[in-house]
Amino acid sequence: MYRISKEPHIFSNKFPFQLIILLLVLAFSLPSALLAQADHQRNEIQAYRLTDSDKIIFDGNPTEDFWQKIAPATRFRQQEPSEGEPATELTEVRIAYDDEYLYMGVILYDSDPSGIKATQKRRDVPIVADERFTWFFDTFNDNRTAYFMEVNPNALRTDGLITTGQGESINLNWDGIWDAKAEINEQGWMTEIKIPFRTFNFNPNSDTWGVNFMRVIRRKNETALWTGYLRSQGISRPQDGGILTGLNGMSQGLGLEVVPFGILTGNELNSPSGKTTDSEIDGGLDINYSITPSLKASLTFNTDFAEAEVDQRIVNLTRFAVQFPEQRDFFLEGSNIYEFAPSSGINPYFSRRIGLTAGQPIPITYGARLLGTTGPYNLALLHVRTGETNTIGAENFSVARIKRNIGSESTIGVVYTRRSTSDDFDPDIDLQDRHTLGADLELGTSNFLGDKNLQFQAFFVFHNSAFENSESEFWDRTSRGIRLNYPNEPWSGHVSYREFGNAFDPAVGFTPRNAFRRLQPSLQYTPQFPESDIFQEVGWGIRYEHLMDLDFDLLTQDLTFTLFDISFMSGDQIRFDVSRNYERLELPFDIKRDASIIIPVDEYENWLATAEIETASFRKISIETSVAVGGFWSGTQFQYAANISLRPVAGLELNPEYIRTNVDLAEGSFSTDLFRFEANIDFTNSLFFTTNIQFDNLSDLLATNNRLRWIIRPGSDLYLVYNHNWLNDDQFDRFRTLQRSGTIKLSYTHRF
């Protein structure tokens, strides 16, 4: 909470080279250990091929006679709260198939059916409040990628893609075509699942897939798995799954999918010069073709993303840009292949650079894509042409990502991007084609010291200059780094080192900060308490960041202590952190972006305390709240936040959220208010309405987004979208309409 003097302080400005040397020694000594994998016995379930006499009634109740012919997957074991103990309730999973569909019949017995939690219905939301049954299919049985799927007792369907390695391993952005039915009865709850083989990429010459199943009993805070039940394993790790055998003769038909869409839009814009209105009827087309069962080509024409969810409003009091997640379906498919050195903070390809500028859409004329697997290679090729706007000419974007499997859990890959802007739009700008090329290495093993996980990552990226007359050097436009990760329980930790050149800014990537060298280690200890009726686990940890400029002079230093992170058997959580931050500000910082408060060049040292409380998500009323208090630049800050989830009845969820930050600086004081409200009304698991309201007092902008989605059938949707934005007008002390728009969009999937 104070400026520090120019005298030397207790933290050295020079980088400890011994740590770099140690990290490099570990990096070069690991490959042989990481590539060697121990064999282990895997659980097995056999799929039953339906005959002409086997008739399935798809109603959520797997009681047809043929289900009784199938030996089920059972004997689940707990991951939480008592690692390795038998699950407290019986689960039986059976799998059948015919030429076109894979079927699952699952019975989840429950000794107290009245206690089953089932409130959520909306497609594609994470199931956090309810019971759930989760599984994955590793269709290539390569222990690397898998299709993630889950249902709840309302037959809510959520899906995604699993990728092994570091970073977020489950990507919920993939949206597959499949169906599920479920019911609750006196036995517990049960579900039937129907998945077209066309939904998957797979090897038609193999009769074996990787598979695993997980069940969550919400009221008991219990997570149980068929295999891979250790806390260092889990449903997100295909290498710890079992196998599904007996598959043969599956068909993907012609492999052709045609998705036409029609759209009707109306827009009203109010500006100082007056009101303008317009309306438009338009349409587009997506075509997908499976060249092989594991490789799919796609074309899109006149693409529109009116149905995409809006970005979550953020009050940014930092010096750096915020990375918002991709929301558009065309760019989300295959995002697991595009991932580059996850967790290393490098994004040579960021899809929101295409078709968006400052959050506003740019028309996409056409796009082409190739996704899938061939032999040991994972491929993702993309080309998009965007239209001309008032501020920029038409552009071509090309992206290529290739990853090759090595060993059983490791990969090596390259990424290439190209951005070309029409040179006849503004002849005074000498923009040239911008190229980026990067390589990354991911080494991993599940058998370090017998049964531990160990991962190593390295990357290097460079790009050319955007302008022909640039004076930047080659190394100025590069980034590089290495990362060693030990993701286990109860002990876990990592150490990473990265460097970004002072001109590093890939044209189709995202780089909030450059011109630095950064070392970051962390260590956590999280033991369980299986004999306790109160505590499930308690975590302690330390995280350190040492960030320097390219001359090795200290810029930022963060040291965070997690004094406790407690998970209770009730499902509630509480956490308390204390952190120390040092910042050397090299340029004046306009913290509110309106020139009202300027933080001067100086050195700053501060301490901050943060407390967080989260109540169990299965309750009808659950709360996430936090308080942070401490130093902030030349003064102090006090921030409190609360997010409430109200689920009074099944299918209705209300989420008000409020964040207040009081800032008191030597240069001035101010407060920020951010309000977000989301309401979800799920009439069925195929028809739902969402309204999203956001306001913050820095922009004085009030915005609402309303979306009605009807899933006519899996893969075919009707959307009704209405947006309305108001500005708080101080002159008249009221909100006035800035813009409003309405959209009707209908898409329909035809498969051949």
Tab-separated table of N, CA and C in Angstrom, residues 43 45 62 70-78 85-95 104-111 116 131-135 151 187-191 193 212-220 222-227 235:
chain	number	residue	atom	x	y	z
A	43	ASN	N	-9.797	-52.398	-17.097
A	43	ASN	CA	-11.165	-52.900	-17.028
A	43	ASN	C	-11.746	-53.017	-18.442
A	45	ILE	N	-15.379	-53.796	-20.889
A	45	ILE	CA	-16.810	-54.014	-21.096
A	45	ILE	C	-17.004	-54.348	-22.566
A	62	PRO	N	-34.148	-48.714	-19.486
A	62	PRO	CA	-33.515	-49.842	-20.186
A	62	PRO	C	-33.973	-51.193	-19.641
A	70	ILE	N	-26.618	-58.503	-21.557
A	70	ILE	CA	-25.335	-57.798	-21.594
A	70	ILE	C	-24.734	-57.745	-20.197
A	71	ALA	N	-23.478	-58.156	-20.093
A	71	ALA	CA	-22.769	-58.049	-18.811
A	71	ALA	C	-22.453	-56.580	-18.547
A	72	PRO	N	-22.876	-56.036	-17.398
A	72	PRO	CA	-22.700	-54.595	-17.157
A	72	PRO	C	-21.315	-54.261	-16.613
A	73	ALA	N	-20.926	-52.998	-16.809
A	73	ALA	CA	-19.789	-52.423	-16.089
A	73	ALA	C	-20.304	-51.994	-14.731
A	74	THR	N	-19.658	-52.438	-13.677
A	74	THR	CA	-20.110	-52.140	-12.323
A	74	THR	C	-18.885	-52.063	-11.416
A	75	ARG	N	-19.076	-52.240	-10.112
A	75	ARG	CA	-17.991	-52.175	-9.138
A	75	ARG	C	-17.247	-50.826	-9.191
A	76	PHE	N	-18.008	-49.745	-9.163
A	76	PHE	CA	-17.427	-48.404	-9.123
A	76	PHE	C	-16.743	-48.195	-7.766
A	77	ARG	N	-15.696	-47.367	-7.782
A	77	ARG	CA	-14.982	-47.021	-6.545
A	77	ARG	C	-14.922	-45.503	-6.384
A	78	GLN	N	-14.873	-45.073	-5.138
A	78	GLN	CA	-14.906	-43.646	-4.835
A	78	GLN	C	-13.574	-42.966	-5.167
A	85	GLU	N	-12.468	-46.546	-1.823
A	85	GLU	CA	-13.528	-47.325	-1.179
A	85	GLU	C	-14.646	-47.628	-2.189
A	86	PRO	N	-15.366	-48.758	-2.026
A	86	PRO	CA	-16.483	-49.046	-2.928
A	86	PRO	C	-17.524	-47.926	-2.889
A	87	ALA	N	-18.143	-47.663	-4.038
A	87	ALA	CA	-19.210	-46.667	-4.098
A	87	ALA	C	-20.354	-47.079	-3.180
A	88	THR	N	-21.020	-46.101	-2.602
A	88	THR	CA	-22.090	-46.401	-1.644
A	88	THR	C	-23.373	-46.846	-2.329
A	89	GLU	N	-23.507	-46.579	-3.642
A	89	GLU	CA	-24.693	-46.996	-4.387
A	89	GLU	C	-24.251	-47.762	-5.635
A	90	LEU	N	-25.054	-48.726	-6.057
A	90	LEU	CA	-24.741	-49.578	-7.199
A	90	LEU	C	-25.043	-48.855	-8.512
A	91	THR	N	-24.137	-49.017	-9.481
A	91	THR	CA	-24.326	-48.477	-10.829
A	91	THR	C	-24.056	-49.580	-11.840
A	92	GLU	N	-24.920	-49.703	-12.836
A	92	GLU	CA	-24.748	-50.698	-13.895
A	92	GLU	C	-24.822	-50.004	-15.250
A	93	VAL	N	-23.800	-50.252	-16.089
A	93	VAL	CA	-23.719	-49.636	-17.419
A	93	VAL	C	-23.656	-50.739	-18.464
A	94	ARG	N	-24.554	-50.680	-19.443
A	94	ARG	CA	-24.566	-51.638	-20.542
A	94	ARG	C	-24.514	-50.884	-21.868
A	95	ILE	N	-23.879	-51.510	-22.861
A	95	ILE	CA	-23.699	-50.870	-24.161
A	95	ILE	C	-24.117	-51.842	-25.264
A	104	MET	N	-26.630	-46.801	-24.919
A	104	MET	CA	-26.213	-47.075	-23.557
A	104	MET	C	-27.444	-47.183	-22.669
A	105	GLY	N	-27.466	-48.215	-21.837
A	105	GLY	CA	-28.518	-48.374	-20.840
A	105	GLY	C	-27.883	-48.353	-19.460
A	106	VAL	N	-28.228	-47.363	-18.659
A	106	VAL	CA	-27.559	-47.147	-17.378
A	106	VAL	C	-28.597	-47.124	-16.262
A	107	ILE	N	-28.365	-47.936	-15.237
A	107	ILE	CA	-29.222	-47.941	-14.050
A	107	ILE	C	-28.385	-47.461	-12.874
A	108	LEU	N	-28.817	-46.383	-12.244
A	108	LEU	CA	-28.109	-45.776	-11.126
A	108	LEU	C	-28.982	-45.951	-9.882
A	109	TYR	N	-28.774	-47.061	-9.207
A	109	TYR	CA	-29.585	-47.389	-8.036
A	109	TYR	C	-29.338	-46.361	-6.930
A	110	ASP	N	-30.385	-46.107	-6.149
A	110	ASP	CA	-30.268	-45.157	-5.046
A	110	ASP	C	-31.159	-45.620	-3.904
A	111	SER	N	-30.567	-45.741	-2.719
A	111	SER	CA	-31.327	-46.199	-1.550
A	111	SER	C	-32.316	-45.156	-1.053
A	116	ILE	N	-32.594	-37.599	-4.634
A	116	ILE	CA	-31.936	-37.350	-5.923
A	116	ILE	C	-32.121	-35.888	-6.325
A	131	GLU	N	-27.338	-34.677	-9.568
A	131	GLU	CA	-26.718	-35.967	-9.841
A	131	GLU	C	-26.278	-35.967	-11.308
A	132	ARG	N	-25.240	-36.729	-11.605
A	132	ARG	CA	-24.881	-36.835	-13.010
A	132	ARG	C	-24.161	-38.150	-13.291
A	133	PHE	N	-24.336	-38.611	-14.516
A	133	PHE	CA	-23.600	-39.762	-15.018
A	133	PHE	C	-22.744	-39.268	-16.180
A	134	THR	N	-21.443	-39.516	-16.102
A	134	THR	CA	-20.471	-38.974	-17.043
A	134	THR	C	-19.656	-40.115	-17.640
A	135	TRP	N	-19.296	-39.965	-18.901
A	135	TRP	CA	-18.457	-40.988	-19.524
A	135	TRP	C	-17.619	-40.358	-20.633
A	151	VAL	N	-25.034	-36.777	-18.536
A	151	VAL	CA	-26.465	-36.516	-18.429
A	151	VAL	C	-26.827	-36.424	-16.951
A	187	GLN	N	-36.302	-47.324	-7.845
A	187	GLN	CA	-34.973	-47.929	-7.781
A	187	GLN	C	-33.860	-46.894	-7.671
A	188	GLY	N	-34.110	-45.702	-8.144
A	188	GLY	CA	-33.114	-44.638	-8.230
A	188	GLY	C	-33.395	-43.822	-9.467
A	189	TRP	N	-32.421	-43.723	-10.372
A	189	TRP	CA	-32.705	-43.123	-11.671
A	189	TRP	C	-31.985	-43.902	-12.756
A	190	MET	N	-32.486	-43.803	-13.976
A	190	MET	CA	-31.921	-44.557	-15.082
A	190	MET	C	-31.990	-43.717	-16.344
A	191	THR	N	-31.173	-44.096	-17.320
A	191	THR	CA	-31.100	-43.323	-18.547
A	191	THR	C	-30.780	-44.234	-19.717
A	193	ILE	N	-29.262	-43.753	-23.725
A	193	ILE	CA	-28.509	-42.795	-24.535
A	193	ILE	C	-28.373	-43.366	-25.940
A	212	ASN	N	-14.538	-44.854	-20.057
A	212	ASN	CA	-14.635	-44.803	-18.605
A	212	ASN	C	-15.974	-44.183	-18.226
A	213	PHE	N	-16.427	-44.471	-17.000
A	213	PHE	CA	-17.718	-43.988	-16.511
A	213	PHE	C	-17.536	-43.389	-15.115
A	214	MET	N	-18.295	-42.344	-14.840
A	214	MET	CA	-18.244	-41.684	-13.537
A	214	MET	C	-19.661	-41.347	-13.089
A	215	ARG	N	-19.895	-41.471	-11.791
A	215	ARG	CA	-21.183	-41.106	-11.215
A	215	ARG	C	-20.961	-40.145	-10.064
A	216	VAL	N	-21.773	-39.089	-10.008
A	216	VAL	CA	-21.739	-38.135	-8.898
A	216	VAL	C	-23.066	-38.219	-8.155
A	217	ILE	N	-22.986	-38.512	-6.847
A	217	ILE	CA	-24.166	-38.505	-5.968
A	217	ILE	C	-24.093	-37.203	-5.178
A	218	ARG	N	-24.857	-36.232	-5.599
A	218	ARG	CA	-24.649	-34.860	-5.146
A	218	ARG	C	-24.863	-34.692	-3.651
A	219	ARG	N	-25.913	-35.277	-3.095
A	219	ARG	CA	-26.209	-35.016	-1.681
A	219	ARG	C	-25.143	-35.614	-0.768
A	220	LYS	N	-24.417	-36.630	-1.249
A	220	LYS	CA	-23.349	-37.254	-0.462
A	220	LYS	C	-21.977	-36.674	-0.789
A	222	GLU	N	-20.304	-37.346	-3.300
A	222	GLU	CA	-19.548	-38.550	-3.671
A	222	GLU	C	-19.316	-38.597	-5.175
A	223	THR	N	-18.074	-38.870	-5.557
A	223	THR	CA	-17.701	-39.103	-6.949
A	223	THR	C	-17.120	-40.502	-7.048
A	224	ALA	N	-17.676	-41.339	-7.925
A	224	ALA	CA	-17.222	-42.723	-8.069
A	224	ALA	C	-16.977	-43.024	-9.536
A	225	LEU	N	-15.923	-43.815	-9.820
A	225	LEU	CA	-15.553	-44.155	-11.184
A	225	LEU	C	-15.432	-45.660	-11.356
A	226	TRP	N	-15.646	-46.092	-12.598
A	226	TRP	CA	-15.500	-47.499	-12.947
A	226	TRP	C	-14.027	-47.912	-12.890
A	227	THR	N	-13.139	-47.053	-13.352
A	227	THR	CA	-11.700	-47.277	-13.285
A	227	THR	C	-11.032	-45.912	-13.240
A	235	ILE	N	-11.911	-38.794	-14.622
A	235	ILE	CA	-12.647	-38.904	-15.880
A	235	ILE	C	-12.017	-38.079	-16.984
